[in-house]
Amino acid sequence: MAPNSSVVVERSRVLRRRGLSRSSPRLQGGWGVPWLYLAPALVVLGGLLVYPIYQLGLISFFQYTQAQVSGGEPTTFEGFGNYSALFSDSQFWQVLVATVLFAGACVVSTLAVGCALAVLLTRVRAVPRLVLMLAALGAWATPAVTGSTVWLLLFDPDFGPVNRMLGLGDHSWTYGRLSAFFLVLLEVVWCSFPFVMVTVYAGIRAVPSEVLEAAALDGASQWRIWRSILTPMLRPILTVVTIQSVIWDFKVFTQIYVMTNGGGIAGQNLVLNVYAYQQAFASSKYSLGSAIGVVMLLMLLAVTLVYLRLLRRQGEEL
C-alpha cells in the first residue's frame, strides 16, 4: 500500500532539518569520504613538503649567514632585500639562461629517445624487448653519482674508450663549456629516458590494435601514424612525462656537480641548483640560496600551470 503523500513530505522535511536527506553527500559518499581517505597522505605531504617550503620562503626574507647560525649575530629581517640582490646580480641571469636552455635540451632529447624506443618495443619480438627493458631499467635504477662517474670514465681523456674509438686523442670533454654541457646532457638522457619509454609503451599498448592496423592498411607511414593517431591519443600521458621531465631536468644537481667538478672552470657550467648550493653552503649565504630556491619553485609552478591550462583549453582530460 502506497504511503500517504503528506507523510512522505513531512518525513523529507525532518530529514532535511537533520542533514540526513537521501541526497545528502554523507549518505551517498560525497565530498567528505574521498577527503577522509586522503587525509593520512595529506598529513604526510604537509610534513614533507609544506613545512620545508615554508621554512625556505621564511629564510629568504631574513639575513641568515654563518654568523646567525652560530649565534654570533642576531637574525635581521631583510624583506625583499635578498631578492633585490639576486636580481641585480648579472651572474644569476647568466646561470638562469643556461639552466633554461640546458633543461629544454634535456627534455626534448629525453622525450625523443624515450618515445622512439617505446615505438621500437612494439615492433620487436619478446626476447629483444625483454633485453631492452632490462637494460633501460638498469640505467634508470643506477644512482646519479654512480652514473656520472661511469660516464666520466668513458669520456676520460687518458683512459676513456670513447676518445680512442673516435680518434680524439687526449681531448677533454669537460674543459669546454658546450662539450661539458653536452656530456652531462648525455648522462641525464641516459638515466631519464626509461621513465618516458616505459610510460609511453604502456600507453601505446592501450591503443586498440584495430586503429593502427586500419591506418597501416590505408598506407600511412610510421611517422604519420605516430603524429596523427598515437600522439593525440597519448596526449595525457605525454603531458605527464613532459611535466615530470621539466621538473627533473630543471633542477639537475648531481650530474653537473660531479661531472664538471662543481660547475666547471670559472663557473661556466653552473645551473641554478648548483648556483644555489654554492651561495648557501660554499659562501654561507643561506638566505640568498633560499631565495634562489624560491625562484626555482615559482618558475616550475608557473610552467606546469601554463602547460595544463593550454591543454584544458584544447579540451584534454587529465
GROMACS .gro file of C-alpha atoms in nm, residues 60-266:
model
  207
   60SER     CA    1   6.474   3.408   0.214
   61PHE     CA    2   6.330   3.717   0.387
   62PHE     CA    3   6.597   3.732   0.658
   63GLN     CA    4   6.967   3.799   0.682
   64TYR     CA    5   7.084   3.445   0.756
   65THR     CA    6   7.454   3.365   0.727
   66GLN     CA    7   7.708   3.166   0.925
   67ALA     CA    8   7.715   3.442   1.184
   68GLN     CA    9   7.343   3.394   1.252
   69VAL     CA   10   7.374   3.016   1.251
   70SER     CA   11   7.649   3.022   1.513
   71GLY     CA   12   7.459   3.274   1.723
   72GLY     CA   13   7.722   3.545   1.689
   73GLU     CA   14   7.480   3.795   1.537
   74PRO     CA   15   7.102   3.831   1.558
   75THR     CA   16   6.881   3.743   1.264
   76THR     CA   17   6.751   4.056   1.092
   77PHE     CA   18   6.451   4.093   0.864
   78GLU     CA   19   6.554   4.194   0.513
   79GLY     CA   20   6.219   4.184   0.332
   80PHE     CA   21   6.283   4.155  -0.040
   81GLY     CA   22   6.646   4.260   0.002
   82ASN     CA   23   6.778   3.915  -0.086
   83TYR     CA   24   6.565   3.905  -0.399
   84SER     CA   25   6.683   4.254  -0.500
   85ALA     CA   26   7.044   4.146  -0.459
   86LEU     CA   27   6.975   3.831  -0.655
   87PHE     CA   28   6.801   4.003  -0.948
   88SER     CA   29   7.071   4.270  -0.967
   89ASP     CA   30   7.343   4.004  -0.999
   90SER     CA   31   7.443   3.953  -1.362
   91GLN     CA   32   7.574   3.603  -1.288
   92PHE     CA   33   7.227   3.496  -1.174
   93TRP     CA   34   7.077   3.587  -1.510
   94GLN     CA   35   7.355   3.410  -1.696
   95VAL     CA   36   7.301   3.096  -1.489
   96LEU     CA   37   6.923   3.123  -1.536
   97VAL     CA   38   6.954   3.139  -1.916
   98ALA     CA   39   7.198   2.847  -1.915
   99THR     CA   40   6.963   2.645  -1.693
  100VAL     CA   41   6.660   2.705  -1.916
  101LEU     CA   42   6.848   2.616  -2.234
  102PHE     CA   43   7.012   2.310  -2.080
  103ALA     CA   44   6.684   2.185  -1.927
  104GLY     CA   45   6.499   2.240  -2.256
  105ALA     CA   46   6.759   2.041  -2.449
  106CYS     CA   47   6.741   1.760  -2.191
  107VAL     CA   48   6.360   1.747  -2.202
  108VAL     CA   49   6.342   1.737  -2.582
  109SER     CA   50   6.618   1.476  -2.608
  110THR     CA   51   6.468   1.258  -2.334
  111LEU     CA   52   6.122   1.264  -2.490
  112ALA     CA   53   6.261   1.191  -2.837
  113VAL     CA   54   6.471   0.894  -2.722
  114GLY     CA   55   6.202   0.758  -2.488
  115CYS     CA   56   5.922   0.779  -2.745
  116ALA     CA   57   6.137   0.630  -3.023
  117LEU     CA   58   6.234   0.333  -2.806
  118ALA     CA   59   5.873   0.290  -2.692
  119VAL     CA   60   5.767   0.253  -3.056
  120LEU     CA   61   6.061   0.016  -3.113
  121LEU     CA   62   5.940  -0.204  -2.825
  122THR     CA   63   5.612  -0.256  -3.007
  123ARG     CA   64   5.800  -0.372  -3.321
  124VAL     CA   65   6.047  -0.626  -3.182
  125ARG     CA   66   5.994  -0.977  -3.054
  126ALA     CA   67   5.964  -1.083  -2.692
  127VAL     CA   68   6.331  -1.162  -2.621
  128PRO     CA   69   6.481  -0.837  -2.765
  129ARG     CA   70   6.202  -0.644  -2.595
  130LEU     CA   71   6.285  -0.803  -2.260
  131VAL     CA   72   6.657  -0.730  -2.303
  132LEU     CA   73   6.588  -0.366  -2.392
  133MET     CA   74   6.351  -0.325  -2.098
  134LEU     CA   75   6.602  -0.473  -1.852
  135ALA     CA   76   6.883  -0.254  -1.988
  136ALA     CA   77   6.668   0.058  -1.965
  137LEU     CA   78   6.551  -0.022  -1.612
  138GLY     CA   79   6.913  -0.084  -1.514
  139ALA     CA   80   7.003   0.266  -1.634
  140TRP     CA   81   6.704   0.407  -1.450
  141ALA     CA   82   6.796   0.232  -1.126
  142THR     CA   83   7.160   0.346  -1.133
  143PRO     CA   84   7.229   0.620  -0.874
  144ALA     CA   85   7.309   0.958  -1.024
  145VAL     CA   86   7.655   0.972  -0.863
  146THR     CA   87   7.747   0.627  -0.995
  147GLY     CA   88   7.616   0.701  -1.344
  148SER     CA   89   7.800   1.033  -1.359
  149THR     CA   90   8.127   0.868  -1.251
  150VAL     CA   91   8.090   0.594  -1.514
  151TRP     CA   92   8.028   0.850  -1.789
  152LEU     CA   93   8.336   1.045  -1.680
  153LEU     CA   94   8.542   0.727  -1.708
  154LEU     CA   95   8.402   0.654  -2.054
  155PHE     CA   96   8.497   1.002  -2.176
  156ASP     CA   97   8.823   1.029  -1.981
  157PRO     CA   98   9.092   1.199  -2.196
  158ASP     CA   99   9.362   0.949  -2.090
  159PHE     CA  100   9.189   0.615  -2.038
  160GLY     CA  101   8.839   0.658  -2.180
  161PRO     CA  102   8.735   0.425  -2.465
  162VAL     CA  103   8.524   0.692  -2.638
  163ASN     CA  104   8.821   0.909  -2.733
  164ARG     CA  105   9.006   0.604  -2.864
  165MET     CA  106   8.710   0.494  -3.077
  166LEU     CA  107   8.663   0.846  -3.217
  167GLY     CA  108   9.035   0.910  -3.258
  168LEU     CA  109   9.025   1.227  -3.044
  169GLY     CA  110   9.346   1.160  -2.853
  170ASP     CA  111   9.354   1.334  -2.515
  171HIS     CA  112   9.058   1.564  -2.585
  172SER     CA  113   8.895   1.681  -2.258
  173TRP     CA  114   8.517   1.687  -2.279
  174THR     CA  115   8.477   1.879  -1.956
  175TYR     CA  116   8.716   2.163  -2.047
  176GLY     CA  117   8.494   2.342  -2.297
  177ARG     CA  118   8.160   2.484  -2.187
  178LEU     CA  119   7.944   2.336  -2.465
  179SER     CA  120   8.119   1.998  -2.466
  180ALA     CA  121   8.078   1.972  -2.087
  181PHE     CA  122   7.709   2.055  -2.109
  182PHE     CA  123   7.674   1.802  -2.392
  183LEU     CA  124   7.841   1.531  -2.185
  184VAL     CA  125   7.611   1.600  -1.891
  185LEU     CA  126   7.311   1.602  -2.127
  186LEU     CA  127   7.401   1.252  -2.247
  187GLU     CA  128   7.412   1.124  -1.891
  188VAL     CA  129   7.084   1.294  -1.798
  189VAL     CA  130   6.909   1.147  -2.102
  190TRP     CA  131   7.059   0.804  -2.030
  191CYS     CA  132   6.917   0.793  -1.679
  192SER     CA  133   6.584   0.962  -1.767
  193PHE     CA  134   6.460   0.806  -2.091
  194PRO     CA  135   6.349   0.473  -1.930
  195PHE     CA  136   6.064   0.650  -1.746
  196VAL     CA  137   5.940   0.800  -2.073
  197MET     CA  138   5.990   0.476  -2.262
  198VAL     CA  139   5.800   0.255  -2.017
  199THR     CA  140   5.515   0.506  -1.972
  200VAL     CA  141   5.465   0.571  -2.343
  201TYR     CA  142   5.496   0.200  -2.423
  202ALA     CA  143   5.217   0.122  -2.177
  203GLY     CA  144   5.005   0.392  -2.342
  204ILE     CA  145   5.067   0.251  -2.691
  205ARG     CA  146   4.967  -0.095  -2.573
  206ALA     CA  147   4.636   0.052  -2.453
  207VAL     CA  148   4.554   0.185  -2.802
  208PRO     CA  149   4.320  -0.055  -2.990
  209SER     CA  150   4.521  -0.254  -3.242
  210GLU     CA  151   4.241  -0.220  -3.497
  211VAL     CA  152   4.305   0.154  -3.524
  212LEU     CA  153   4.674   0.105  -3.600
  213GLU     CA  154   4.606  -0.178  -3.845
  214ALA     CA  155   4.350   0.034  -4.030
  215ALA     CA  156   4.597   0.321  -4.061
  216ALA     CA  157   4.866   0.083  -4.191
  217LEU     CA  158   4.627  -0.063  -4.447
  218ASP     CA  159   4.547   0.289  -4.566
  219GLY     CA  160   4.916   0.336  -4.644
  220ALA     CA  161   5.011   0.560  -4.351
  221SER     CA  162   5.380   0.560  -4.262
  222GLN     CA  163   5.507   0.500  -3.910
  223TRP     CA  164   5.577   0.869  -3.866
  224ARG     CA  165   5.226   0.955  -3.988
  225ILE     CA  166   5.072   0.701  -3.751
  226TRP     CA  167   5.267   0.847  -3.461
  227ARG     CA  168   5.186   1.210  -3.549
  228SER     CA  169   4.820   1.176  -3.646
  229ILE     CA  170   4.697   0.883  -3.435
  230LEU     CA  171   4.920   0.797  -3.142
  231THR     CA  172   5.014   1.149  -3.035
  232PRO     CA  173   4.653   1.275  -2.994
  233MET     CA  174   4.553   0.957  -2.811
  234LEU     CA  175   4.860   0.963  -2.588
  235ARG     CA  176   4.847   1.335  -2.514
  236PRO     CA  177   4.754   1.297  -2.144
  237ILE     CA  178   5.044   1.054  -2.095
  238LEU     CA  179   5.282   1.279  -2.288
  239THR     CA  180   5.169   1.568  -2.070
  240VAL     CA  181   5.263   1.379  -1.754
  241VAL     CA  182   5.608   1.272  -1.879
  242THR     CA  183   5.678   1.621  -2.016
  243ILE     CA  184   5.596   1.791  -1.687
  244GLN     CA  185   5.800   1.534  -1.494
  245SER     CA  186   6.095   1.581  -1.729
  246VAL     CA  187   6.077   1.959  -1.699
  247ILE     CA  188   6.081   1.937  -1.320
  248TRP     CA  189   6.363   1.681  -1.308
  249ASP     CA  190   6.585   1.844  -1.570
  250PHE     CA  191   6.536   2.200  -1.445
  251LYS     CA  192   6.668   2.107  -1.102
  252VAL     CA  193   6.958   1.883  -1.210
  253PHE     CA  194   7.231   1.895  -0.949
  254THR     CA  195   7.427   1.572  -0.907
  255GLN     CA  196   7.530   1.527  -1.270
  256ILE     CA  197   7.651   1.885  -1.308
  257TYR     CA  198   7.828   1.888  -0.973
  258VAL     CA  199   8.007   1.555  -1.024
  259MET     CA  200   8.089   1.573  -1.394
  260THR     CA  201   8.202   1.939  -1.405
  261ASN     CA  202   8.363   1.941  -1.059
  262GLY     CA  203   8.117   2.184  -0.904
  263GLY     CA  204   8.014   2.391  -1.206
  264GLY     CA  205   8.304   2.387  -1.449
  265ILE     CA  206   8.600   2.618  -1.497
  266ALA     CA  207   8.517   2.964  -1.357
   0.00000   0.00000   0.00000
